[in-house]
Structure formats: C-alpha cells, structure tokens
Coordinates of C-alpha atoms in Angstrom, one line a residue:
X1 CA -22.9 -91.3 55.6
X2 CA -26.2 -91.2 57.4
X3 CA -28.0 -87.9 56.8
X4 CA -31.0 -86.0 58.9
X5 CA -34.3 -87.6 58.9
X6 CA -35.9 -85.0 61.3
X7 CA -38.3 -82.5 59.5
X8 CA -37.5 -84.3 56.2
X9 CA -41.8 -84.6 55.0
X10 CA -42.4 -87.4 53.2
X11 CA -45.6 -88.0 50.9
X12 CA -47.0 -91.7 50.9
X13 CA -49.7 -92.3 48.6
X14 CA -52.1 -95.3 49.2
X15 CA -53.0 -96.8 52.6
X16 CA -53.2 -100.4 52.0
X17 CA -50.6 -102.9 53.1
X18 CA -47.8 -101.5 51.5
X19 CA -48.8 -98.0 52.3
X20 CA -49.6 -97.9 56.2
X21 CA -46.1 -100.3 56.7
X22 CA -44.1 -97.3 54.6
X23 CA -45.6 -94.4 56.9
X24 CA -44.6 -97.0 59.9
X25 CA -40.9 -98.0 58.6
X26 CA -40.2 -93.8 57.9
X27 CA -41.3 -92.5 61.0
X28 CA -39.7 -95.2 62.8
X29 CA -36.4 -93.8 61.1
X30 CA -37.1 -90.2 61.5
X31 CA -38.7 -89.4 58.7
X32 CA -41.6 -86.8 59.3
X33 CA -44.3 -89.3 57.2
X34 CA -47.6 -88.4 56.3
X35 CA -49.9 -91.0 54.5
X36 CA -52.8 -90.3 52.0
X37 CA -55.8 -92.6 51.0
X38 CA -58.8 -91.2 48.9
X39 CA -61.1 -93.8 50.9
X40 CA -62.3 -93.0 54.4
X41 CA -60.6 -96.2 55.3
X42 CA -57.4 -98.0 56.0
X43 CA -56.7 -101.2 54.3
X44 CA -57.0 -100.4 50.6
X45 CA -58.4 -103.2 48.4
X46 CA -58.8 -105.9 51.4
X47 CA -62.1 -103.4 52.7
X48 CA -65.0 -104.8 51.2
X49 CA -66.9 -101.9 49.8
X50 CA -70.0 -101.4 47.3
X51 CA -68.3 -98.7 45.7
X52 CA -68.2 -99.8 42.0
X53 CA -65.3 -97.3 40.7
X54 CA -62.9 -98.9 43.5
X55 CA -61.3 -102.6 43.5
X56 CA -61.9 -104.4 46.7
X57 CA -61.8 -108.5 47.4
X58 CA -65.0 -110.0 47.1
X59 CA -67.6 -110.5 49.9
X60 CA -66.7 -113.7 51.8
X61 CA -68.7 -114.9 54.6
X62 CA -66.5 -117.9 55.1
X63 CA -64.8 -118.7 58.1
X64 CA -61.8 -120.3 57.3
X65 CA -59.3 -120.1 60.1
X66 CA -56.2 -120.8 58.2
X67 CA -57.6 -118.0 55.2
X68 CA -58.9 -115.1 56.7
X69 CA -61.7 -113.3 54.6
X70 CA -60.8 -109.7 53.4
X71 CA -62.6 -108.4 56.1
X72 CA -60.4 -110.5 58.5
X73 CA -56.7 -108.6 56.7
X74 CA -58.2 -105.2 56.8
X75 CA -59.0 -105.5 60.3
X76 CA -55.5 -106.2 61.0
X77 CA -53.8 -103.8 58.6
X78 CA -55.6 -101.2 60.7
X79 CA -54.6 -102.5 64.1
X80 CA -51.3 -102.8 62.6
X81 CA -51.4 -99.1 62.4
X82 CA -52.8 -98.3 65.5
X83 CA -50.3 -100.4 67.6
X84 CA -47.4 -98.6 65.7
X85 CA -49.3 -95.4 66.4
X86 CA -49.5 -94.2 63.3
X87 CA -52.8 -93.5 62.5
X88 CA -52.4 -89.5 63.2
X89 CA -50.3 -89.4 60.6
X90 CA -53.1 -90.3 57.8
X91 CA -55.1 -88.4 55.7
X92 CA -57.8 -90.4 54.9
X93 CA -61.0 -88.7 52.0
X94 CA -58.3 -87.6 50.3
X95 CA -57.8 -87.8 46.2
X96 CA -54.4 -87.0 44.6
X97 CA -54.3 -85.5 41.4
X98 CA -51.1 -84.2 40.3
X99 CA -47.5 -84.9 41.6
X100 CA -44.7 -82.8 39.8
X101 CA -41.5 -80.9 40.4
X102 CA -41.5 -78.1 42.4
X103 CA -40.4 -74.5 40.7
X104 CA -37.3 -74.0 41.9
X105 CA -36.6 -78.7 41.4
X106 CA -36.2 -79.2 44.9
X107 CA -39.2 -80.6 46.3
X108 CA -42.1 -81.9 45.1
X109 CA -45.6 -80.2 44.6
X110 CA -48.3 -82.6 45.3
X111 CA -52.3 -81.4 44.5
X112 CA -55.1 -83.2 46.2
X113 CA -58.5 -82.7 46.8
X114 CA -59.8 -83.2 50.4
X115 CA -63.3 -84.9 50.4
X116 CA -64.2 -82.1 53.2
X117 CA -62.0 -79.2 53.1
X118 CA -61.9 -79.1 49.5
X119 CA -58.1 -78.7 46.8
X120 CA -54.8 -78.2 48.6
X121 CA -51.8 -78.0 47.1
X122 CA -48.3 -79.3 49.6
X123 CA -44.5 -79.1 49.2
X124 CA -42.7 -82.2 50.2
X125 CA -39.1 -83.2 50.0
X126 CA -39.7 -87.0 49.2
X127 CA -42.7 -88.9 47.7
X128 CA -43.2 -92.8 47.5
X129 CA -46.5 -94.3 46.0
X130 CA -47.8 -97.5 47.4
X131 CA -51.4 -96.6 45.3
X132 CA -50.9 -100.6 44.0
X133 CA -51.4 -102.1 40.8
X134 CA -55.0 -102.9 41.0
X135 CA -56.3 -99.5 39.5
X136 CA -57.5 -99.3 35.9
X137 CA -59.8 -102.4 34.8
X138 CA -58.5 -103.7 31.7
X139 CA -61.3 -104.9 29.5
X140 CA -60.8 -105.9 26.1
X141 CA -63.2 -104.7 23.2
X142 CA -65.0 -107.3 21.3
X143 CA -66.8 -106.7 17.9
X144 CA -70.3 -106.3 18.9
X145 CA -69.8 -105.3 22.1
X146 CA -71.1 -101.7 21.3
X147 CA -74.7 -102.9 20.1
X148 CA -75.2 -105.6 22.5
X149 CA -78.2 -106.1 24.8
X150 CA -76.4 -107.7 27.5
X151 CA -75.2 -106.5 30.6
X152 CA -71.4 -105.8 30.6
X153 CA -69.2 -105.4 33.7
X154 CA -65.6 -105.7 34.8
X155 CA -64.9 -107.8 37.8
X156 CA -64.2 -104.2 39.8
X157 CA -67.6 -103.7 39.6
X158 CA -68.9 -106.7 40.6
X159 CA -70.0 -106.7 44.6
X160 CA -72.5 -108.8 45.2
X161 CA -73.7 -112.6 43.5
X162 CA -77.0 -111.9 44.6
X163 CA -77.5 -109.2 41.9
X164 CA -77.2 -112.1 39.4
X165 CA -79.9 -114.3 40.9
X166 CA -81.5 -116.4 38.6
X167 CA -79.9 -114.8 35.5
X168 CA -77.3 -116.8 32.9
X169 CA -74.4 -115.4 33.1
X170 CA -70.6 -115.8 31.2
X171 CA -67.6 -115.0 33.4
X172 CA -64.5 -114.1 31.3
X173 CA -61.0 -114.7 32.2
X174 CA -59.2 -117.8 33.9
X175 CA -57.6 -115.9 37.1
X176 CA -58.0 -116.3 40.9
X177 CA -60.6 -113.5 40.4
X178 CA -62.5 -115.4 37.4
X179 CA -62.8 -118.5 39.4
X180 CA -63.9 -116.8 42.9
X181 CA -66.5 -114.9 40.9
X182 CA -67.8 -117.7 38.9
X183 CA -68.2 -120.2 41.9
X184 CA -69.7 -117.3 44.1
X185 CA -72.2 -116.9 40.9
X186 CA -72.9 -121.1 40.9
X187 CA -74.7 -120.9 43.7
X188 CA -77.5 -118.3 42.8
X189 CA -77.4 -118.3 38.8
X190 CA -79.8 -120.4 36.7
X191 CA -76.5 -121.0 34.6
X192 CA -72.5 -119.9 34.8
X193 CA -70.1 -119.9 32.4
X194 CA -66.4 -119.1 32.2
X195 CA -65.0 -118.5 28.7
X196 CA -61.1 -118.4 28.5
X197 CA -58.6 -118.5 26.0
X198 CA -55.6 -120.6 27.6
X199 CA -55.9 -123.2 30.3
X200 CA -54.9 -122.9 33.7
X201 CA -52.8 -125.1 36.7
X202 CA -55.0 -125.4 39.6
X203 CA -54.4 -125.9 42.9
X204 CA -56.4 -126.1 46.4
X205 CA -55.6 -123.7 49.4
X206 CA -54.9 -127.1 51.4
X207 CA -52.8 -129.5 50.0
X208 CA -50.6 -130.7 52.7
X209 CA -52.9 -133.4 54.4
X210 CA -55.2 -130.5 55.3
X211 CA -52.7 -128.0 55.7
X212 CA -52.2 -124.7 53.9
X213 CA -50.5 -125.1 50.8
X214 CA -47.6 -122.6 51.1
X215 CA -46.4 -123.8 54.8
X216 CA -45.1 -126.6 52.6
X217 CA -42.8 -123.7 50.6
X218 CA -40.3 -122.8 53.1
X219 CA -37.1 -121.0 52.9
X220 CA -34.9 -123.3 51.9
X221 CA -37.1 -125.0 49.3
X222 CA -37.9 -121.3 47.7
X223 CA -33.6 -120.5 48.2
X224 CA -32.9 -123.6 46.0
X225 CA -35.6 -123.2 43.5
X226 CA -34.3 -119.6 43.0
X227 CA -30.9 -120.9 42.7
X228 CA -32.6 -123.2 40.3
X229 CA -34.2 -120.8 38.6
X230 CA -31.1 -118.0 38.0
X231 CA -29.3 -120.8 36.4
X232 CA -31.8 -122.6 34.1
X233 CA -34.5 -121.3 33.4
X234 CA -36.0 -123.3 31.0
X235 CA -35.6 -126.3 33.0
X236 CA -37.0 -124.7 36.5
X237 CA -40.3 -123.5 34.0
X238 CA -40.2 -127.5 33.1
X239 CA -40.1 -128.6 36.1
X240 CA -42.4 -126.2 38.2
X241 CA -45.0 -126.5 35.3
X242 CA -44.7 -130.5 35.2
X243 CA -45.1 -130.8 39.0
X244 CA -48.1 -128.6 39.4
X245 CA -49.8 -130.1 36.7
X246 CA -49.0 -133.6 38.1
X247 CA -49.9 -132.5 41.3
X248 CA -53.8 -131.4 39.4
X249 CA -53.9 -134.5 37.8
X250 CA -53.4 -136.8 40.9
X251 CA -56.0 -134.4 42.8
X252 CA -58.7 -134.4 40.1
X253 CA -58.1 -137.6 38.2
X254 CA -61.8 -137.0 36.2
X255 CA -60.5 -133.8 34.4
X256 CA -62.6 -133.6 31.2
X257 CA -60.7 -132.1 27.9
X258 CA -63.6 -130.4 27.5
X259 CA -63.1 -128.5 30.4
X260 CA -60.2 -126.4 28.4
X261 CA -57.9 -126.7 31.6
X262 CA -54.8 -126.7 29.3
X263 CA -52.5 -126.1 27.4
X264 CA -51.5 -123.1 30.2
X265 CA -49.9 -120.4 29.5
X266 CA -45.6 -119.8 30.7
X267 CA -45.6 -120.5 34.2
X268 CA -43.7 -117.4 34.2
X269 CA -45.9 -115.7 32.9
X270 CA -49.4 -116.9 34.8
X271 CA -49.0 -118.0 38.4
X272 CA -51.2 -121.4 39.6
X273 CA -54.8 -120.6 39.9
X274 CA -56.1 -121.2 43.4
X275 CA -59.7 -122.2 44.2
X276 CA -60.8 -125.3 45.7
X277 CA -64.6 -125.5 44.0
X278 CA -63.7 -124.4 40.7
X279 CA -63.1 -127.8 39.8
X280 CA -66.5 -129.5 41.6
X281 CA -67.9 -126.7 39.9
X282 CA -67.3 -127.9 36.6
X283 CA -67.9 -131.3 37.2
X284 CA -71.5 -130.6 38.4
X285 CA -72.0 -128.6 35.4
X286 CA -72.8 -125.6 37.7
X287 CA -69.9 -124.1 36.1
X288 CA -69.6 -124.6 32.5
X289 CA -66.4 -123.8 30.3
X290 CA -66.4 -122.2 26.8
X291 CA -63.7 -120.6 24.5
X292 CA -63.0 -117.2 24.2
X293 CA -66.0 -115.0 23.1
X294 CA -65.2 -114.3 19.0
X295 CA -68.2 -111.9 19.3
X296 CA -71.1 -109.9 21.0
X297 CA -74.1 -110.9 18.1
X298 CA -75.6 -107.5 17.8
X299 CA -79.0 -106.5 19.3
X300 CA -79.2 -109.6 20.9
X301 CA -78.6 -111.2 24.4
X302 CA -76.2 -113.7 22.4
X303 CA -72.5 -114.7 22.2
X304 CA -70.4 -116.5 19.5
X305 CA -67.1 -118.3 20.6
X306 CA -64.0 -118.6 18.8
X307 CA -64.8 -122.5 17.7
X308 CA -68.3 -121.4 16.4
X309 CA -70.4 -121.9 19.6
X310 CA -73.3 -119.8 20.5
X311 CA -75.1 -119.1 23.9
X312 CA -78.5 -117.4 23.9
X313 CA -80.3 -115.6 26.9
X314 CA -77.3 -114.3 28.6
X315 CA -77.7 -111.6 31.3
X316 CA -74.2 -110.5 32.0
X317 CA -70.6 -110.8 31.0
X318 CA -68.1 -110.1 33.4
X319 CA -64.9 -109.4 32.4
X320 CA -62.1 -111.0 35.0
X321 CA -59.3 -109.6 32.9
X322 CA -57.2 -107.8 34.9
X323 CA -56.0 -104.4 35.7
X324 CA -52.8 -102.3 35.4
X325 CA -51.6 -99.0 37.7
X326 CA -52.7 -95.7 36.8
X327 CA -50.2 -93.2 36.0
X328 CA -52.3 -90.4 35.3
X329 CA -51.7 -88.2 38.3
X330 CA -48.0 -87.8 37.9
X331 CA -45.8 -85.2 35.3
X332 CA -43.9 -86.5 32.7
X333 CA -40.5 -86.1 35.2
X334 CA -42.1 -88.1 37.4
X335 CA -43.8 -91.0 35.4
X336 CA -41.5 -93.8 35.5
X337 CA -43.6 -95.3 32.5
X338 CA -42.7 -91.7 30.4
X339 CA -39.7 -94.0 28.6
X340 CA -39.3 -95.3 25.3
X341 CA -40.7 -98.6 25.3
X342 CA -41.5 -99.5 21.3
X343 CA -41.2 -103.3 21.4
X344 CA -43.1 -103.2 24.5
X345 CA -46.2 -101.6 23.7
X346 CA -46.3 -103.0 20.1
X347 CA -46.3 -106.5 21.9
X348 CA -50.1 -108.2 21.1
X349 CA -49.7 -109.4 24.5
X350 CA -49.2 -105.5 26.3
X351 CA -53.0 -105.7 27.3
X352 CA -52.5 -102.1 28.7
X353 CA -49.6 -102.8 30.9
X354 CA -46.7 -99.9 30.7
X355 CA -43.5 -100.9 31.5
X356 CA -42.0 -98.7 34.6
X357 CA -38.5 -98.1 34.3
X358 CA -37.8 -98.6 37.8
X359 CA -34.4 -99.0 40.0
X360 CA -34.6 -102.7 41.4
X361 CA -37.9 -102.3 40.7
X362 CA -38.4 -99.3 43.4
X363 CA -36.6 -96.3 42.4
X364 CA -37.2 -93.5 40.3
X365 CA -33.8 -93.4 37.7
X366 CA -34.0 -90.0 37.5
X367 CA -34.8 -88.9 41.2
X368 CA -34.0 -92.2 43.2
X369 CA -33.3 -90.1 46.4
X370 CA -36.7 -88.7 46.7
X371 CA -39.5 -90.7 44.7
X372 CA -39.9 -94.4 45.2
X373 CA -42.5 -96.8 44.1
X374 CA -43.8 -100.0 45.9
X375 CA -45.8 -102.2 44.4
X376 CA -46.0 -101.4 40.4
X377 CA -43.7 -104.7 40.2
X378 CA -43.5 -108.5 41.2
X379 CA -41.9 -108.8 45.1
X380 CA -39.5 -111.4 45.8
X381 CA -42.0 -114.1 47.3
X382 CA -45.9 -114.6 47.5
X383 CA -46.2 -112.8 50.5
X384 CA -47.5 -109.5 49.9
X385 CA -46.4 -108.3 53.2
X386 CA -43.2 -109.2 54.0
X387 CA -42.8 -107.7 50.1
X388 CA -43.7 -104.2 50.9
X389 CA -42.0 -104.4 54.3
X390 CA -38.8 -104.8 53.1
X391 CA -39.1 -102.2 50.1
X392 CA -40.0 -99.7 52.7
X393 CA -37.1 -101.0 54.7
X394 CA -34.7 -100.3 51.9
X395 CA -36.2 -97.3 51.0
X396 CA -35.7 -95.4 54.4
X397 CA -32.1 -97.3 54.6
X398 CA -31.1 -95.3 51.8
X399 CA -32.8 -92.1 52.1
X400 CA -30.9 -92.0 55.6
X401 CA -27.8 -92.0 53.6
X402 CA -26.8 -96.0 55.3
X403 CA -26.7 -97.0 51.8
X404 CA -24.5 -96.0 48.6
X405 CA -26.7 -96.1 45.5
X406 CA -24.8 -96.9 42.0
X407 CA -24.7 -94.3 39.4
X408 CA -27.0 -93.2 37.1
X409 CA -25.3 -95.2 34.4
X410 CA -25.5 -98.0 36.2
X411 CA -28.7 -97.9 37.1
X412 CA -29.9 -97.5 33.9
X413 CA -27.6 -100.5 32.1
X414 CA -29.6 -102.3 35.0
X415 CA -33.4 -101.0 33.6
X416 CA -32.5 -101.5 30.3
X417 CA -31.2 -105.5 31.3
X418 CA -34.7 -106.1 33.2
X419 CA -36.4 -104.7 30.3
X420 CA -35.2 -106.7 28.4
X421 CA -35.5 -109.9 30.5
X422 CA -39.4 -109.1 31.1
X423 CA -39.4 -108.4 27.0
X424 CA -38.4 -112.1 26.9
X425 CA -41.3 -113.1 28.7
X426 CA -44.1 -110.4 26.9
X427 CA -43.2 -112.2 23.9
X428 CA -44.5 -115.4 25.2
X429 CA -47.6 -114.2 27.0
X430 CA -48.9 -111.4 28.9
X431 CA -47.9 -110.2 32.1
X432 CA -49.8 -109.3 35.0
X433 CA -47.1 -107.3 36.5
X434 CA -43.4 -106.6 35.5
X435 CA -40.9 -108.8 37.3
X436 CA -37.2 -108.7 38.3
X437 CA -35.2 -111.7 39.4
X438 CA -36.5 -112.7 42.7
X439 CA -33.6 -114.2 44.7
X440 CA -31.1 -111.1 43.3
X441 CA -34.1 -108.7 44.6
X442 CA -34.2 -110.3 47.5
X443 CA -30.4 -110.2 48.3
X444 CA -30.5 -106.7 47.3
X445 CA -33.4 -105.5 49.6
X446 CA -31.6 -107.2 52.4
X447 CA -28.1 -105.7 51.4
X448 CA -30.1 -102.2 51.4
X449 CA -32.0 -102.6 54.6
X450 CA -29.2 -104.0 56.7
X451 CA -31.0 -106.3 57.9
X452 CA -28.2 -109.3 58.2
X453 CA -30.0 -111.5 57.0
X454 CA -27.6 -112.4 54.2
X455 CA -24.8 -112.2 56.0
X456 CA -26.6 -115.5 58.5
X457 CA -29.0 -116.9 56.3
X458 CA -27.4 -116.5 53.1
X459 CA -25.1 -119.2 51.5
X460 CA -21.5 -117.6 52.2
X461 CA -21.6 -119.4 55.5
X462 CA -20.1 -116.4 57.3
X463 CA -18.8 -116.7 60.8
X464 CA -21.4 -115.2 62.1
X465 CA -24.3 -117.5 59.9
X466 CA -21.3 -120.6 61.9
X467 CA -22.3 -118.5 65.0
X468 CA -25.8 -118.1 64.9
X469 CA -26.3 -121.9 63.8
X470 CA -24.1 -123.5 66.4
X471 CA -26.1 -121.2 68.7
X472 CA -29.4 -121.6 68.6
X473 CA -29.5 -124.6 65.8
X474 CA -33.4 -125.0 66.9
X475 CA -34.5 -121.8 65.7
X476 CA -32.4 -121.7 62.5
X477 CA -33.9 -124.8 61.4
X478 CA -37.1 -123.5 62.4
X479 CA -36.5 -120.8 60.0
X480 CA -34.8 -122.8 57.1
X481 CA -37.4 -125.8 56.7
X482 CA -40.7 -124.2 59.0
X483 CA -43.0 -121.6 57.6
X484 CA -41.8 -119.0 56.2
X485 CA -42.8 -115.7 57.9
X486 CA -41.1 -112.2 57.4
X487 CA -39.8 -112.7 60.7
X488 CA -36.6 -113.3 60.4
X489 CA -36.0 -109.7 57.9
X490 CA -36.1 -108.7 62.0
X491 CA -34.6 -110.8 63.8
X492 CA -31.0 -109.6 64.0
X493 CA -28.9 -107.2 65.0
X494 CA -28.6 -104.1 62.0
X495 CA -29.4 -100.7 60.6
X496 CA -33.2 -100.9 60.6
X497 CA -35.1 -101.8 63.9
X498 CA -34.4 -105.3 65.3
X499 CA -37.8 -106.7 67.3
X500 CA -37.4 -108.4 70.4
X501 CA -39.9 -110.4 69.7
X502 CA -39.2 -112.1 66.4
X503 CA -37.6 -115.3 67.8
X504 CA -40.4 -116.5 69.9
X505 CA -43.2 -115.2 67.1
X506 CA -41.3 -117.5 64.9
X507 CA -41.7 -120.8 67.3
X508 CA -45.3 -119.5 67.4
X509 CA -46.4 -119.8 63.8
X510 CA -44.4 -123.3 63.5
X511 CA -46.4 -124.4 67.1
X512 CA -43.4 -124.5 68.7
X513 CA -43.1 -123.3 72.4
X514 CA -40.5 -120.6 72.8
X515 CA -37.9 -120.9 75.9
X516 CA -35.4 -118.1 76.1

C-alpha cells in the first residue's frame, strides 16, 4: 500500500555518485530529500583535490575520449544534479558526527558541524548513507616501520608525482591504485618499485581491436555468466581466471617470472587489474617488482623483502593497500557492523574490513524502513552508476510502501546465509568489499523498483518480454548483445519514473540512429 512521501525529510549522507542520484530518485518520489557532503563540492572522490586527509582519483591530464579523467566524471555528476535541479537541496561544508535514535525512537537525530555556521543538531524521519567505502586508509604495520628514516604514506595521501622527483621510491600493493601510482611515479623517479605479495591478471582498457574493454561485456554475456556462476562456482572461477590470464599471455607474450605476475589471488576475491603501461613499465625496468617488504631496517633508508632482498636509499613507501568504510559516526542501533562476527574478524585475511549485516546488501535489519546504506557492498555489475541508481530506486520503491519487505526473520536467515557465503571467500583471501550474489541482487533490485525489467528482459519469456521483442526486435537486440548501459532499468512502463528518452539514448551509445 503506497504511503505519503510529502513532508517525509530524508537525510542522505555523501554527495558522490551514489549520493546526488539518491537525493534525485527521493525527491522525484516525494520524498522531502536533503543531501550532505563535508567537502564544498559535488562529486565525492572523482574531484581531484590536494587535501591529504580525503581520497580522491589521481591527477590525470590525459585525454582519452573513451576514459574520461576524474575531472571529466565530477563535472558531470554535478551537471547531473543541476539538470535534475537538485542542487538546492545540498548542504555542502558540512561534517557529520553522530547519527542515533531519537528520544522518544521515532526519528532520527543527526549532529553535524557546518564549516560556516558552526554544530547543528536535526530530526529526520529516514536516513541513507552513500559516504562510500573509500574512507579509512588501511595500512599494514611492518616491524621497523616505527624507527625508519623513510618517508611513509598511504596512497590517500598521495596527490602529486612531482613531489617524488628524482627520489627512489617502493610502491606497495598490486591494485588499480598501485599500478596508476607507480607508472605516474616512472616517469619522474630516479627508480620505482612495486613490492606485492600475490600476483595479479592484467588487462588493458582497450582490448577489442581498439575498443573499450567492457563494450565487449554485454547483457547477455554477463546474464549467462551469472547463470554460470549461481550454478558452479568453482568452474565459472576456472574459467574466468583461465581466460583472463590467457587473454595476458597472448597480449604480453615476454612476461618475465621475475616479474611476480602470478600465482593471483581467487578471482573472487581480486578483480583484473587494469592499466595499460604497467606492463611496458616493467619491461623497461622503469618499474621494478619485489616481494612483500619483511621489514623497515631501523634507522636507515632501507628495506628487507620476504626472500631476503634488500634496497638501500629509498625515499618513500607508499602504501596502495586499500581502505574500508568508517563507521564511527553512527550509535550502536545504528551500526550495521555492531553484530557478532567472530570468525570474521579473527580471519588473517580481515585487513580491517567489518562485515555489515545488511538487507540485500542495503537495509538496515533492525530499521529497514528508515535507514539504508548504498555502497558499503559489491553492486551487481562494474558500473558504479547504474549500481547506485537502482539501490536508490529500490529504496524509495519501498519506503513509498510499493513494496512488501519479508520479516525480520527472514531477513536475518538471509544475513546470516550471505555471511556465510562471503566467509567462504575471507577464508581464501581478503576482500575489498563484501559481496552478495549478483544476478539474485540484481533480480531483486529490479523486483523492488518496478522497473519491468524482469518481467521483458528476464528469462521467463513473459507475454509481454514476446511483446516487446516481436515489437521493436532492433532495440532489444541492441540491448541484449550492444553495450550495456543503465538505460534500460528506465525504459519501461512501472512504479519508478519511465524516461522518454531511454530508447533513442540507447541507439546512441551503440552508434545507432534512432527512428521513432
């Protein structure tokens, strides 16, 4: 039964993708939506900014049409909001610092502290935190680290390559982050090294005779391999890991051992690396790989690795290591990470990642009709966007009352099975963020938005999926084997906002001329 939206305040922390489309998708339903963002800008981690205590992409001058640089996606996150018109509704300088239960438990009480004006304290009826997961740096302690004479840093503080002219300098960690920084360092260091533990499958941003990678993943390639992947398991991991690192190999036929590119990790566990120098890097020795450090010598500018190397003269270690959400501003009620969770943070591999015991990886178990999370957990596809879009569908779907949530017992048997699922996977290697099954997710953010797109694109082969395909057979195959774009979550007729303009936006990413 669909409820009153008008009046009902709602708090959205963060404005960075997931944040300004949440304030967009709730006022668009009613919802009287107010967004916070402690920076003076919109955009969140895609605004470059020399502010060491925040995370923010590294400067890119490039101009790659098919890649934007972070400059590029915060320039349209904020047009994005300005076309919607929802720019009024943000409260940007502005730090939260404690969310809790109001007095009498029917609200809740949300401190901040206004870069201008100074602490406020605000009553809302609904909260949902879109602060992301790229908060706290994680950076692991070393013996020796304490007494050493070299510089140490986490990536989140690293802004500029320039400040490393010259200088030798080890960059830890085998991510997308660890590679970007050490090929940006390459080219202005007297010497870069990357020192990692595990090995890595790499692959270029174009890999599709010149063109992006992922326009090669479309729908129904990602349908089957979830289908794949629900069923066996151990064989989709198999496979996806054999064909990526046959797909390295043929690319890079001169791999050196010595370049420690493997064993890799689960691919379940540590998504392909991306980076299309990293390699070149390498091979012109601009780049050199070591082990994982064993030690920070003490008093010294030194390093020992695990298999008894040694480097002398080094400047700087950066640690590319990752990061994990802070949960420090909310009460216990409201902490979805205030669980019992013993195997889980015993687990070697835990690196500082709590589990949050979230509803489909969104709702709060304990108040899932008024505090929502988006982006603590893995989304259904690569794309960030059309991820957070379709949470914040969901999430106004069912705080308008269009859709019945389970019971509490319910929910919880369905925490405790993901927990136990991602348990699986700590066990094997770290994390770097809790997951849930993707193409179930997906079904259910689809169920819960309304958005039809199960019901026509789904694999019951409905009469209105025969309709639709007997209809307009062009654009349906457009959308099952052309690029996959979060079009289609509005394309048809249903509970959340249909746009008149998906159809012919979707001809226009595949270079296809639209005729109505």
């Amino acid at each position: 039964m669909e409820t009153k939206t008008e009046g009902v305040r709602v708090a959205v922390l963060g404005l960075g993708i997931a944040g300004v489309g949440t304030v967009k998708n709730l006022r668009e339903e009613g919802f009287d939506a107010i967004g916070y963002e402690r920076s003076d800008w919109v955009g969140g981690l895609w605004q470059w900014s020399t502010d060491t205590s925040q995370t923010t992409v590294l400067k890119n001058e490039e101009n790659v049409p098919n890649y934007p640089s972070g400059e590029d996606v915060a320039k349209y996150i904020q047009s994005y909001a300005a076309h919607f018109g929802v720019s009024e509704h943000f409260r940007l300088g502005v730090s939260i610092e404690c969310v809790e239960r109001s007095g009498d438990e029917k609200q809740w009480l949300i401190k901040s502290n206004d870069k201008n004006s100074g602490p406020r304290t605000e009553l809302f009826d609904k909260v949902v935190v879109t602060t992301g997961a790229y908060c706290q740096a994680f950076t692991p302690n070393y013996p020796g680290m304490d007494e050493t004479k070299i510089h140490v840093l986490h990536s989140q503080n690293f802004k500029e390559p320039n400040d490393f002219a010259g200088k030798r300098v080890v960059v830890v960690g085998f991510s997308n982050t660890a590679a970007d920084a050490a090929t940006d360092l390459s080219k202005v260091t007297a010497q870069t090294f990357i020192s990692h533990r595990t090995g890595a499958r790499i692959i270029t941003r174009t890999m599709n005779k010149g063109k992006p990678m992922d326009w090669k993943v479309n729908r129904r390639i990602t349908s089957l391999s979830q289908k794949v992947n629900a069923r066996f398991p151990k064989l989709a991991a198999k496979l996806g890991s054999w064909f990526l690192e046959r797909t390295m190999k043929k690319e890079w036929p001169f791999i050196q051992p010595s370049w420690n590119l493997s064993p890799a990790p689960p691919i379940a566990n540590k998504s392909p690396l991306i980076n299309d120098e990293i390699i070149s890097c390498l091979k012109a020795g601009t780049v050199k790989s070591t082990r994982d450090i064993h030690r920070f010598i003490p008093n010294s500018k030194s390093l020992e690795f695990t298999d008894g190397a040694t480097l002398t003269d080094i400047d700087a270690v950066i640690f590319c290591t990752g990061y994990y959400s802070d949960w420090s501003i909310f009460a216990s009620e409201a902490d979805p990470t205030a669980f019992a969770a013993p195997e889980w943070d015993a687990s070697p591999h835990q690196n500082g990642l709590r589990f949050p015991r979230l509803y489909q990886g969104l709702l709060s178990t304990r108040f899932p009709e008024s505090l929502a999370f988006i982006g603590p957990v893995r989304g259904f596809s690569g794309s960030a966007f059309g991820n957070y879009d379709l949470w914040s569908q969901a999430v106004a779907q069912i705080w308008k009352g269009n859709y019945p949530l389970p019971s509490r017992a319910e929910m919880d048997a369905w925490c405790d099975r993901n927990y136990e699922s991602n348990l699986a996977q700590l066990r094997d290697w770290h994390l770097q963020k809790v997951g849930l099954n993707p193409q179930e997710l997906e079904y259910w953010l689809n169920d819960a938005a309304g958005n039809g797109v199960n019901e026509i694109l789904g694999s019951s082969w409905s009469w209105a999926a025969w309709k639709f395909w007997w209809n307009d057979r062009a654009l349906y195959k457009l959308i099952m084997t052309g690029i996959d774009t979060p079009f289609p979550y509005r394309l048809f007729e249903g509970r959340r906002k249909k746009w008149d303009g998906a159809a012919e936006a979707i001809y226009k990413v595949n270079g296809k001329k639209y005729v109505k």
